[in-house]
Tab-separated table of C-alpha atoms in Angstrom:
chain	number	residue	atom	x	y	z
G	1	MET	CA	110.226	111.174	106.975
G	2	LEU	CA	110.308	108.360	104.717
G	3	LYS	CA	112.452	107.636	101.636
G	4	VAL	CA	111.457	105.764	98.658
G	5	ARG	CA	114.351	104.819	96.068
G	6	VAL	CA	114.843	102.600	93.206
G	7	PHE	CA	118.238	100.795	92.410
G	8	LYS	CA	119.890	98.294	90.559
G	9	ALA	CA	120.021	95.020	92.967
G	10	ILE	CA	123.336	93.829	92.187
G	11	GLU	CA	125.054	97.137	92.835
G	12	TYR	CA	123.580	97.029	96.574
G	13	PRO	CA	123.666	93.799	98.348
G	14	GLU	CA	123.468	94.804	101.921
G	15	GLU	CA	119.848	97.092	101.060
G	16	CYS	CA	118.923	93.952	99.163
G	17	LEU	CA	119.697	91.722	102.298
G	18	GLN	CA	117.484	94.384	104.430
G	19	TYR	CA	114.584	93.891	101.915
G	20	ILE	CA	114.639	89.974	101.907
G	21	ALA	CA	114.308	90.058	105.784
G	22	GLY	CA	111.708	92.085	105.649
G	23	HIS	CA	109.757	90.550	102.956
G	24	ARG	CA	110.343	86.721	104.829
G	25	LYS	CA	109.006	88.502	108.080
G	26	VAL	CA	105.803	89.243	106.553
G	27	LEU	CA	105.427	86.055	104.727
G	28	GLU	CA	105.946	84.305	107.783
G	29	ALA	CA	103.433	86.380	109.726
G	30	TYR	CA	101.124	84.967	107.557
G	31	GLY	CA	102.073	81.452	107.303
G	32	VAL	CA	103.786	81.465	104.258
G	33	THR	CA	107.123	79.631	103.921
G	34	LYS	CA	107.190	78.988	100.283
G	35	VAL	CA	107.010	81.353	97.618
G	36	THR	CA	108.774	81.963	94.349
G	37	SER	CA	109.602	85.727	94.670
G	38	ALA	CA	111.200	85.004	98.171
G	39	ASN	CA	114.223	83.148	96.108
G	40	VAL	CA	117.118	85.048	96.342
G	41	ASP	CA	118.979	84.289	93.083
G	42	TRP	CA	118.015	87.608	91.606
G	43	MET	CA	120.569	89.490	93.801
G	44	TYR	CA	123.300	88.718	91.303
G	45	GLU	CA	121.418	89.361	88.382
G	46	PRO	CA	121.562	92.579	86.512
G	47	TYR	CA	118.178	92.571	85.655
G	48	THR	CA	116.727	93.191	88.758
G	49	TYR	CA	115.449	96.385	90.386
G	50	ILE	CA	114.471	96.792	93.898
G	51	ILE	CA	112.241	99.591	95.216
G	52	THR	CA	112.337	100.299	99.166
G	53	VAL	CA	110.908	102.458	101.567
G	54	SER	CA	112.907	103.373	104.243
G	55	ASN	CA	113.891	105.577	107.195
G	56	ASP	CA	116.069	108.876	106.842
G	57	ASP	CA	119.775	107.101	107.100
G	58	TYR	CA	118.760	103.670	105.361
G	59	THR	CA	119.332	101.602	108.707
G	60	LYS	CA	115.633	100.324	108.439
G	61	THR	CA	113.676	99.257	105.439
G	62	TYR	CA	109.711	99.565	105.822
G	63	GLY	CA	108.778	97.992	102.803
G	64	GLY	CA	109.572	97.428	99.215
G	65	CYS	CA	108.905	95.640	96.025
G	66	ARG	CA	110.870	94.127	92.987
G	67	ILE	CA	111.273	94.629	89.278
G	68	GLN	CA	112.287	91.520	87.413
G	69	LEU	CA	112.962	91.938	83.754
G	70	ALA	CA	112.888	89.086	81.463
G	71	GLY	CA	115.853	88.050	79.567
G	72	GLY	CA	118.406	87.095	82.204
G	73	SER	CA	119.492	84.200	83.954
G	74	VAL	CA	116.706	84.187	86.605
G	75	PRO	CA	112.971	83.278	85.096
G	76	LEU	CA	110.307	85.620	86.253
G	77	PRO	CA	108.402	84.523	89.668
G	78	ILE	CA	105.171	83.952	87.710
G	79	GLU	CA	107.051	81.514	85.573
G	80	SER	CA	108.316	79.660	88.293
G	81	ALA	CA	105.243	79.690	90.504
G	82	ILE	CA	102.703	78.258	88.048
G	83	ASN	CA	104.685	76.487	85.264
G	84	ASN	CA	103.375	73.184	87.152
G	85	MET	CA	99.900	74.326	86.774
G	86	ASP	CA	100.328	76.234	83.194
G	87	PRO	CA	103.453	75.308	81.079
G	88	ARG	CA	101.871	77.911	78.630
G	89	ILE	CA	103.338	80.741	80.923
G	90	TYR	CA	106.774	80.236	79.249
G	91	ASP	CA	105.521	80.813	75.992
G	92	ILE	CA	103.723	83.869	76.709
G	93	VAL	CA	106.619	85.585	78.612
G	94	ARG	CA	108.760	84.566	75.412
G	95	GLU	CA	106.606	86.126	72.898
G	96	LEU	CA	106.008	89.482	75.094
G	97	ALA	CA	109.869	89.649	75.613
G	98	ALA	CA	110.398	89.351	72.187
G	99	GLY	CA	107.581	92.098	71.412
G	100	GLY	CA	109.199	94.768	73.021
G	101	GLY	CA	110.406	93.434	76.337
G	102	THR	CA	108.389	92.479	79.807
G	103	GLY	CA	108.982	91.955	83.686
G	104	GLU	CA	107.225	91.455	86.600
G	105	PHE	CA	106.269	93.397	89.468
G	106	CYS	CA	106.721	91.253	92.851
G	107	GLY	CA	108.078	90.541	96.077
G	108	LEU	CA	105.940	93.252	97.480
G	109	TRP	CA	105.521	93.822	101.106
G	110	ASN	CA	104.876	96.518	103.699
G	111	SER	CA	105.702	96.410	107.692
G	112	ARG	CA	103.014	96.673	110.077
G	113	GLU	CA	105.013	99.468	111.772
G	114	VAL	CA	103.775	101.971	109.082
G	115	ALA	CA	100.407	100.387	108.635
G	116	GLY	CA	98.174	102.805	108.345
G	117	TRP	CA	99.856	106.126	107.370
G	118	GLY	CA	99.454	106.308	103.758
G	119	ILE	CA	102.445	104.233	102.219
G	120	GLY	CA	100.442	100.636	101.769
G	121	SER	CA	100.867	99.082	98.579
G	122	ILE	CA	99.303	101.657	96.563
G	123	VAL	CA	101.884	103.872	96.797
G	124	LEU	CA	104.735	100.839	95.392
G	125	PHE	CA	102.344	100.087	92.504
G	126	ARG	CA	102.103	103.730	91.501
G	127	VAL	CA	106.019	103.714	92.043
G	128	VAL	CA	106.864	100.726	89.926
G	129	ASN	CA	104.653	101.960	87.065
G	130	ALA	CA	105.623	105.214	87.377
G	131	VAL	CA	109.583	104.049	86.483
G	132	LEU	CA	108.694	101.813	83.851
G	133	ASN	CA	109.393	104.633	81.140
G	134	GLN	CA	113.485	104.147	82.452
G	135	LEU	CA	113.367	100.328	81.538
G	136	PRO	CA	113.283	98.313	78.182
G	137	VAL	CA	109.417	97.162	78.571
G	138	SER	CA	106.538	97.414	76.702
G	139	THR	CA	104.347	95.415	78.537
G	140	PHE	CA	104.635	94.262	82.350
G	141	LEU	CA	103.515	91.532	84.773
G	142	GLY	CA	102.330	90.911	87.961
G	143	PHE	CA	100.797	87.936	89.998
G	144	CYS	CA	99.048	89.155	92.838
G	145	ALA	CA	97.485	87.778	96.106
G	146	GLN	CA	93.656	88.822	97.054
G	147	THR	CA	94.885	91.624	99.283
G	148	THR	CA	96.430	93.718	96.447
G	149	PHE	CA	94.005	92.773	93.557
G	150	ARG	CA	92.265	96.003	93.934
G	151	ASN	CA	95.326	98.237	93.920
G	152	SER	CA	96.523	96.408	90.628
G	153	ILE	CA	93.497	96.802	89.045
G	154	ARG	CA	93.558	100.758	89.857
G	155	THR	CA	96.852	100.928	88.689
G	156	GLY	CA	96.432	99.522	85.311
G	157	TYR	CA	96.634	95.834	85.251
G	158	GLN	CA	94.307	93.594	83.833
G	159	ILE	CA	93.608	90.055	84.302
G	160	MET	CA	95.283	87.282	81.889
G	161	THR	CA	92.295	85.181	81.028
G	162	ASN	CA	94.337	83.304	78.638
G	163	ILE	CA	96.015	81.221	81.447
G	164	GLY	CA	95.097	79.294	84.584
G	165	ASN	CA	91.371	79.517	85.371
G	166	GLN	CA	90.530	82.836	83.634
G	167	GLY	CA	93.697	84.096	84.962
G	168	THR	CA	93.345	82.695	88.908
G	169	PHE	CA	95.332	79.823	90.600
G	170	TYR	CA	95.677	78.541	94.108
G	171	TYR	CA	98.829	79.732	95.147
G	172	PRO	CA	100.927	79.681	97.258
G	173	LYS	CA	98.927	77.274	98.919
G	174	GLU	CA	95.323	75.917	98.751
G	175	ASP	CA	93.280	78.361	100.524
G	176	LEU	CA	95.131	81.073	98.781
G	177	ILE	CA	94.303	82.377	95.235
G	178	ALA	CA	96.624	84.527	93.370
G	179	THR	CA	95.810	86.073	89.826
G	180	ALA	CA	98.019	86.758	86.850
G	181	LEU	CA	98.010	90.161	85.385
G	182	ILE	CA	99.477	92.021	82.618
G	183	LEU	CA	100.030	95.844	82.241
G	184	ASN	CA	99.431	96.511	78.474
G	185	ASP	CA	100.338	100.131	78.346
G	186	PRO	CA	103.393	100.806	80.744
G	187	LEU	CA	104.483	104.276	78.658
G	188	GLU	CA	100.637	105.457	78.596
G	189	LEU	CA	99.013	104.138	81.527
G	190	LYS	CA	95.904	104.615	80.060
G	191	SER	CA	93.970	102.111	81.704
G	192	ALA	CA	94.918	103.200	85.208
G	193	HIS	CA	92.353	105.156	87.390
G	194	PRO	CA	92.506	108.799	86.318
G	195	GLU	CA	93.550	109.781	89.939
G	196	ASP	CA	96.073	107.268	89.929
G	197	ARG	CA	97.167	107.648	86.542
G	198	GLU	CA	97.688	111.257	87.547
G	199	ARG	CA	99.675	110.329	90.351
G	200	MET	CA	101.942	107.972	88.587
G	201	MET	CA	102.392	110.447	85.550
G	202	SER	CA	103.657	113.067	88.378
G	203	LEU	CA	106.219	110.758	89.805
G	204	ARG	CA	107.462	109.772	86.162
G	205	ASN	CA	107.768	113.505	85.034
G	206	ASN	CA	108.981	114.648	88.253
G	207	PRO	CA	110.788	111.879	90.082
G	208	VAL	CA	112.494	113.816	92.703
G	209	GLN	CA	109.817	115.210	94.903
G	210	THR	CA	108.427	115.010	98.537
G	211	ILE	CA	104.812	114.034	99.052
G	212	VAL	CA	102.606	114.222	102.474
G	213	GLU	CA	100.862	110.788	102.129
G	214	LYS	CA	97.765	110.553	104.220
G	215	GLY	CA	96.372	107.472	105.956
G	216	PRO	CA	93.779	106.201	108.121
G	217	LYS	CA	96.681	107.183	111.238
G	218	GLY	CA	97.482	110.373	109.845
G	219	GLU	CA	100.073	111.755	107.546
G	220	MET	CA	103.487	111.043	106.743
G	221	GLN	CA	106.274	112.920	104.636
G	222	VAL	CA	107.701	110.749	101.745
G	223	ASP	CA	110.768	111.998	99.997
G	224	TYR	CA	110.539	110.106	96.244
G	225	ASP	CA	113.833	109.733	94.179
G	226	LEU	CA	112.592	107.534	91.401
G	227	ARG	CA	115.716	108.067	89.462
G	228	ILE	CA	117.067	104.441	89.435
G	229	MET	CA	120.562	104.841	91.300
G	230	SER	CA	123.885	103.929	90.613
G	231	ALA	CA	126.598	103.116	92.950
G	232	ALA	CA	128.579	105.562	91.978
G	233	THR	CA	126.257	108.376	92.217
G	234	SER	CA	123.586	107.778	94.563
G	235	ASP	CA	123.070	109.012	98.075
G	236	LEU	CA	122.116	105.381	99.078
G	237	PRO	CA	124.843	104.328	101.596
G	238	LEU	CA	127.238	101.869	99.559
G	239	SER	CA	127.582	98.556	100.220
G	240	ARG	CA	130.970	97.162	100.319
């Protein structure tokens, strides 16, 4: 069984370090040594939330992603990534933040150890969208690689054609393309594919549930608890 949890980063430093180590390992496997979402300043920022996929006793992290809200001391990764290529990103984020709150889905990674067991990036996309009703946002951003673009669109994100080259950038290196995305309806999720919307609303309406996820290699039982954890009340091992 695997466990999917959501927690405020500043309350769980050890779990954050596990997430960081796994993310760096995956990036290095693809030859990427510099990416803005790999910066660790967010660990000390109360506007940051982490989603992890872990084993039963939380000693091993197999994947995860990060939710970074605008308005704290740490800029959104998309701002740091593309401001030199298109400085309009600052005004866009500022306007979205003032218009009801915004943030970014970033730092997604999955270990090869669980590849093919039905808990790939699509699960993390669904989980992020499912928890957005617990956060002060009326829009949500993403800056995705080609490998996760399809899952972004399936879960309701749309290309930000008002920035870059119709939303695309060469990032994090010249032979890779990343796309700026926006989720305009994080509460209703009407722009998502119907099947994905059904799964996301199920997770939102029943944040504590166990699902058998299916992949090409077989099935995996996944225990979801998508209530944003507090160190005082959760079953995550407390970092001290």
